[in-house]
Amino acid sequence: MFEGRNLLIATKHRKETVIAPLFSDAFGVHCFTSDVIDTDSLGTFSGEIARKKNIIETLRDKCELAVKAIGADLVVASEGSFGAHPSVFFAHADDEWIMLKDYANDLEIIAREISTDTNFQGEAIPNKAALKVFAEKAKFPSHGIILKPAEDNYSKVIKGCQNWDELSLHFERLKNNFGTAYAETDMRAMHNPTRMKVIAAVTQKLIAKIKSTCPSCAYPGFDVTEVKAGLPCENCSFPTRSTLSHIYQCKNCAHTEEKLYPRHLQYEDPMYCDNCNP
């Protein structure tokens, strides 16, 4: 379905450096990008342009931008968000999503990767000593830093500083002009090698999903659509709230298949049983 086709990677932040080699090796596609696709118009990490839609809708919009600008019928787009981890308390997380849209075959496949491996942070900076500490925590200069007057003040946003002298100079100017300064990590992919690693991981997940084909019609993206609870307790055999099986469904022919014990456990520990440990 994909071999020999052109795959447009909808990015302006050099994500193709990790996505393109993986897709080329996996499917024999010819990857390319285009400068005419302005994905920043859908939202920026630095806040000047707010993202107005949820992450799935934004991914679809990125693909649509690419189709309208270039006319490609095979597109990959990714989108990330940063903040508190959904289940690991007090930890920041990089929540990366990636989408393949094959317009020629009416196919859409999505993958997600949540990682605590991120330098995401931001804080008000009172002086150069504090800026130095922040820069070290943020892994500057291998990882970028964004400066602005305050967390929600976008009247002056400074990006792309390459060294300490440049960062320090812009900090002094902000303090002189506004009286305050705020520093945050630059989460754009080309200025954040740590994020690039997570984008590579989510790309691998997407490739695995694409390669998971329907046993009935061989269509790509045979994936989990439902998770069933009810794994029996090892002590009393009572159904627990833990996962018993995954339900897979084909996007093309609607063939379904249940796969038991996705965690490779046939019984749950009694500590997770509502009967043994109410």
Coordinates of C-alpha atoms in Angstrom, one line a residue:
M1 CA 0.0 0.0 0.0
F2 CA 2.8 2.4 0.8
E3 CA 6.0 1.3 -1.0
G4 CA 7.4 3.8 -3.5
R5 CA 4.9 6.5 -2.6
N6 CA 5.8 10.0 -1.5
L7 CA 5.1 10.7 2.2
L8 CA 4.8 14.4 3.3
I9 CA 5.9 15.1 6.8
A10 CA 3.9 18.1 7.9
T11 CA 6.3 20.0 10.1
K12 CA 8.3 23.2 10.3
H13 CA 10.3 22.1 13.3
R14 CA 12.6 19.5 11.6
K15 CA 10.8 16.5 13.0
E16 CA 11.6 14.8 9.7
T17 CA 15.1 14.2 11.0
V18 CA 13.7 11.4 13.2
I19 CA 10.4 10.5 11.4
A20 CA 11.7 10.2 7.9
P21 CA 14.4 7.5 8.4
L22 CA 12.0 5.3 10.4
F23 CA 9.2 5.5 7.8
S24 CA 11.6 5.0 4.9
D25 CA 13.1 1.9 6.4
A26 CA 9.8 0.5 7.4
F27 CA 7.8 1.0 4.2
G28 CA 10.0 2.1 1.4
V29 CA 8.4 5.6 1.1
H30 CA 10.1 8.7 -0.2
C31 CA 9.8 11.3 2.7
F32 CA 9.8 15.0 2.1
T33 CA 8.8 18.3 3.8
S34 CA 7.8 21.7 2.6
D35 CA 8.4 25.2 3.9
V36 CA 5.0 26.4 2.8
I37 CA 3.2 24.5 5.5
D38 CA 2.8 26.8 8.5
T39 CA 1.9 24.5 11.4
D40 CA 2.5 27.3 13.8
S41 CA -0.8 28.9 12.6
L42 CA -2.6 26.2 14.6
G43 CA -0.8 27.1 17.9
T44 CA 2.6 27.7 19.3
F45 CA 4.3 26.4 22.5
S46 CA 5.4 29.9 23.4
G47 CA 1.8 31.0 23.6
E48 CA 1.5 33.8 21.0
I49 CA -1.0 31.7 19.1
A50 CA -3.2 29.5 21.2
R51 CA -4.2 26.0 20.1
K52 CA -8.0 26.3 19.7
K53 CA -8.8 22.6 19.1
N54 CA -8.0 19.3 20.8
I55 CA -4.9 17.3 19.8
I56 CA -6.7 14.9 17.4
E57 CA -8.4 17.8 15.6
T58 CA -5.2 19.7 15.4
L59 CA -3.4 16.7 13.9
R60 CA -6.1 16.4 11.2
D61 CA -5.8 20.2 10.5
K62 CA -2.1 19.8 10.1
C63 CA -2.7 17.1 7.5
E64 CA -5.3 19.2 5.8
L65 CA -2.9 22.1 5.6
A66 CA -0.4 19.9 3.9
V67 CA -2.9 18.5 1.4
K68 CA -4.1 22.0 0.5
A69 CA -0.6 23.4 0.2
I70 CA 1.1 20.5 -1.6
G71 CA -1.6 18.2 -2.9
A72 CA 0.0 15.1 -1.2
D73 CA -2.2 12.1 -0.5
L74 CA 0.0 10.5 2.1
V75 CA 0.8 12.6 5.1
V76 CA 2.2 12.3 8.6
A77 CA 1.8 14.9 11.3
S78 CA 2.7 15.0 15.0
E79 CA 1.7 17.1 18.0
G80 CA 2.8 17.3 21.6
S81 CA 1.6 18.8 24.8
F82 CA 3.4 19.3 28.1
G83 CA 2.3 19.4 31.7
A84 CA 1.4 17.2 34.7
H85 CA 1.7 13.4 34.1
P86 CA -1.8 11.9 34.1
S87 CA -0.9 9.2 36.6
V88 CA 2.6 9.9 38.0
F89 CA 2.0 12.5 40.6
F90 CA 4.4 15.6 40.7
A91 CA 6.0 14.6 37.4
H92 CA 6.0 16.5 34.2
A93 CA 5.2 14.6 31.0
D94 CA 5.7 14.9 27.3
D95 CA 2.4 13.7 25.7
E96 CA 3.2 13.0 22.0
W97 CA 0.7 12.0 19.3
I98 CA 1.3 11.2 15.7
M99 CA -1.1 10.6 12.8
L100 CA -0.8 9.0 9.4
K101 CA -3.5 10.1 6.8
D102 CA -3.7 8.1 3.6
Y103 CA -6.2 10.0 1.5
A104 CA -5.9 7.6 -1.4
N105 CA -7.2 4.7 0.8
D106 CA -9.3 6.7 3.3
L107 CA -7.0 5.5 6.1
E108 CA -6.2 7.3 9.4
I109 CA -4.0 5.7 12.1
I110 CA -2.9 7.4 15.3
A111 CA -0.4 6.5 18.0
R112 CA 0.4 8.1 21.4
E113 CA 3.4 8.1 23.7
I114 CA 3.5 9.6 27.2
S115 CA 7.0 10.1 28.7
T116 CA 8.4 11.6 31.9
D117 CA 11.7 12.2 30.0
T118 CA 11.3 15.9 29.5
N119 CA 13.0 19.1 30.6
F120 CA 9.7 21.0 30.5
Q121 CA 9.7 23.9 33.0
G122 CA 9.2 27.6 33.4
E123 CA 9.7 30.2 36.1
A124 CA 10.0 33.9 36.8
I125 CA 13.7 34.9 36.8
P126 CA 14.8 37.7 39.2
N127 CA 18.5 37.9 38.3
K128 CA 21.3 36.5 36.3
A129 CA 22.3 34.0 39.0
A130 CA 18.8 32.5 38.8
L131 CA 18.9 32.5 35.0
K132 CA 22.1 30.5 35.2
V133 CA 20.6 27.9 37.4
F134 CA 17.5 27.7 35.2
A135 CA 19.7 27.3 32.1
E136 CA 21.6 24.4 33.6
K137 CA 18.4 22.6 34.6
A138 CA 17.0 23.1 31.1
K139 CA 20.2 21.7 29.5
F140 CA 20.9 25.0 27.7
P141 CA 22.4 25.5 25.1
S142 CA 21.8 22.0 23.6
H143 CA 18.1 22.7 24.6
G144 CA 16.6 26.0 23.8
I145 CA 15.2 28.6 26.2
I146 CA 12.4 31.2 25.6
L147 CA 12.3 34.5 27.4
K148 CA 9.4 36.9 27.8
P149 CA 8.3 39.6 30.3
A150 CA 6.0 37.3 32.2
E151 CA 4.3 33.9 31.9
D152 CA 1.2 35.2 30.2
N153 CA 2.8 38.3 28.6
Y154 CA 3.6 37.7 24.9
S155 CA 4.4 41.3 23.9
K156 CA 8.0 40.4 23.6
V157 CA 9.0 36.7 23.0
I158 CA 12.6 35.9 22.5
K159 CA 13.6 32.5 21.0
G160 CA 16.6 31.0 19.4
C161 CA 19.4 32.1 21.8
Q162 CA 22.5 30.1 21.0
N163 CA 24.8 30.8 23.9
W164 CA 25.0 32.2 27.4
D165 CA 26.1 35.7 26.4
E166 CA 23.2 36.1 24.0
L167 CA 20.7 34.7 26.6
S168 CA 22.1 37.0 29.3
L169 CA 21.9 40.1 27.0
H170 CA 18.2 39.5 26.1
F171 CA 17.4 38.9 29.8
E172 CA 19.0 42.2 30.8
R173 CA 16.9 44.0 28.1
L174 CA 13.7 42.4 29.3
K175 CA 14.4 43.4 32.9
N176 CA 15.2 46.9 31.9
N177 CA 12.2 47.4 29.6
F178 CA 9.5 45.5 31.6
G179 CA 10.9 45.1 35.1
T180 CA 10.4 41.4 35.1
A181 CA 11.5 38.3 33.1
Y182 CA 10.2 34.8 32.6
A183 CA 12.1 31.8 31.2
E184 CA 10.7 28.6 29.9
T185 CA 12.1 25.7 28.0
D186 CA 11.7 25.8 24.2
M187 CA 9.6 22.7 23.4
R188 CA 9.9 23.1 19.6
A189 CA 11.4 19.8 18.4
M190 CA 14.4 21.2 16.6
H191 CA 15.5 23.0 19.9
N192 CA 14.7 20.1 22.2
P193 CA 16.7 16.8 21.6
T194 CA 14.9 15.2 24.6
R195 CA 11.6 15.7 22.9
M196 CA 13.0 14.4 19.6
K197 CA 13.6 11.1 21.3
V198 CA 10.0 10.8 22.4
I199 CA 8.9 11.7 18.8
A200 CA 11.0 8.8 17.6
A201 CA 9.4 6.5 20.1
V202 CA 5.8 7.5 19.1
T203 CA 6.8 7.1 15.5
Q204 CA 7.9 3.5 16.2
K205 CA 4.5 2.9 17.8
L206 CA 2.7 4.2 14.8
I207 CA 4.8 2.0 12.5
A208 CA 3.9 -1.0 14.6
K209 CA 0.2 -0.1 14.4
I210 CA 0.4 0.3 10.6
K211 CA 2.1 -3.1 10.3
S212 CA -0.6 -4.7 12.4
T213 CA -2.9 -5.9 9.6
C214 CA -6.4 -7.4 9.7
P215 CA -6.3 -11.2 9.6
S216 CA -9.4 -11.1 7.4
C217 CA -8.6 -8.5 4.8
A218 CA -5.0 -7.5 5.5
Y219 CA -5.9 -3.8 5.9
P220 CA -3.3 -1.8 8.0
G221 CA -4.1 -0.5 11.5
F222 CA -5.8 -3.6 13.1
D223 CA -5.8 -2.0 16.5
V224 CA -7.4 -2.1 20.0
T225 CA -10.8 -0.4 20.1
E226 CA -12.0 -1.7 23.5
V227 CA -10.4 -2.8 26.8
K228 CA -12.3 -5.4 28.8
A229 CA -11.9 -5.7 32.6
G230 CA -12.4 -8.8 34.6
L231 CA -9.1 -10.5 35.2
P232 CA -9.8 -13.1 37.9
C233 CA -8.3 -12.9 41.3
E234 CA -5.6 -15.4 42.0
N235 CA -7.1 -16.1 45.5
C236 CA -10.9 -16.1 45.0
S237 CA -11.4 -16.0 41.2
F238 CA -13.6 -13.0 41.6
P239 CA -13.4 -10.7 38.5
T240 CA -11.2 -7.7 39.2
R241 CA -11.1 -4.3 37.5
S242 CA -7.8 -5.3 35.9
T243 CA -7.6 -5.9 32.1
L244 CA -8.8 -9.3 30.9
S245 CA -8.6 -8.8 27.2
H246 CA -8.3 -6.3 24.3
I247 CA -10.8 -6.1 21.5
Y248 CA -9.2 -5.4 18.0
Q249 CA -11.3 -4.1 15.1
C250 CA -10.5 -3.6 11.5
K251 CA -11.2 -0.1 10.1
N252 CA -11.9 -1.5 6.7
C253 CA -14.1 -4.7 7.1
A254 CA -15.1 -4.4 10.8
H255 CA -13.6 -7.8 11.6
T256 CA -13.2 -8.1 15.4
E257 CA -10.9 -10.3 17.5
E258 CA -10.5 -10.7 21.2
K259 CA -7.0 -11.2 22.6
L260 CA -6.9 -12.4 26.2
Y261 CA -4.3 -11.5 28.8
P262 CA -2.5 -8.6 27.1
R263 CA -0.5 -8.0 30.3
H264 CA 0.6 -11.7 30.1
L265 CA -1.1 -12.4 33.4
Q266 CA -3.9 -14.9 33.8
Y267 CA -4.7 -14.0 37.4
E268 CA -4.5 -10.7 39.4
D269 CA -2.8 -10.2 42.7
P270 CA -5.4 -10.3 45.6
M271 CA -4.4 -6.9 46.7
Y272 CA -6.2 -5.5 43.6
C273 CA -9.3 -7.6 44.2
D274 CA -12.4 -5.7 45.6
N275 CA -13.6 -9.0 47.2
C276 CA -10.3 -9.9 49.0
N277 CA -9.2 -6.4 49.6
P278 CA -12.4 -4.3 49.8

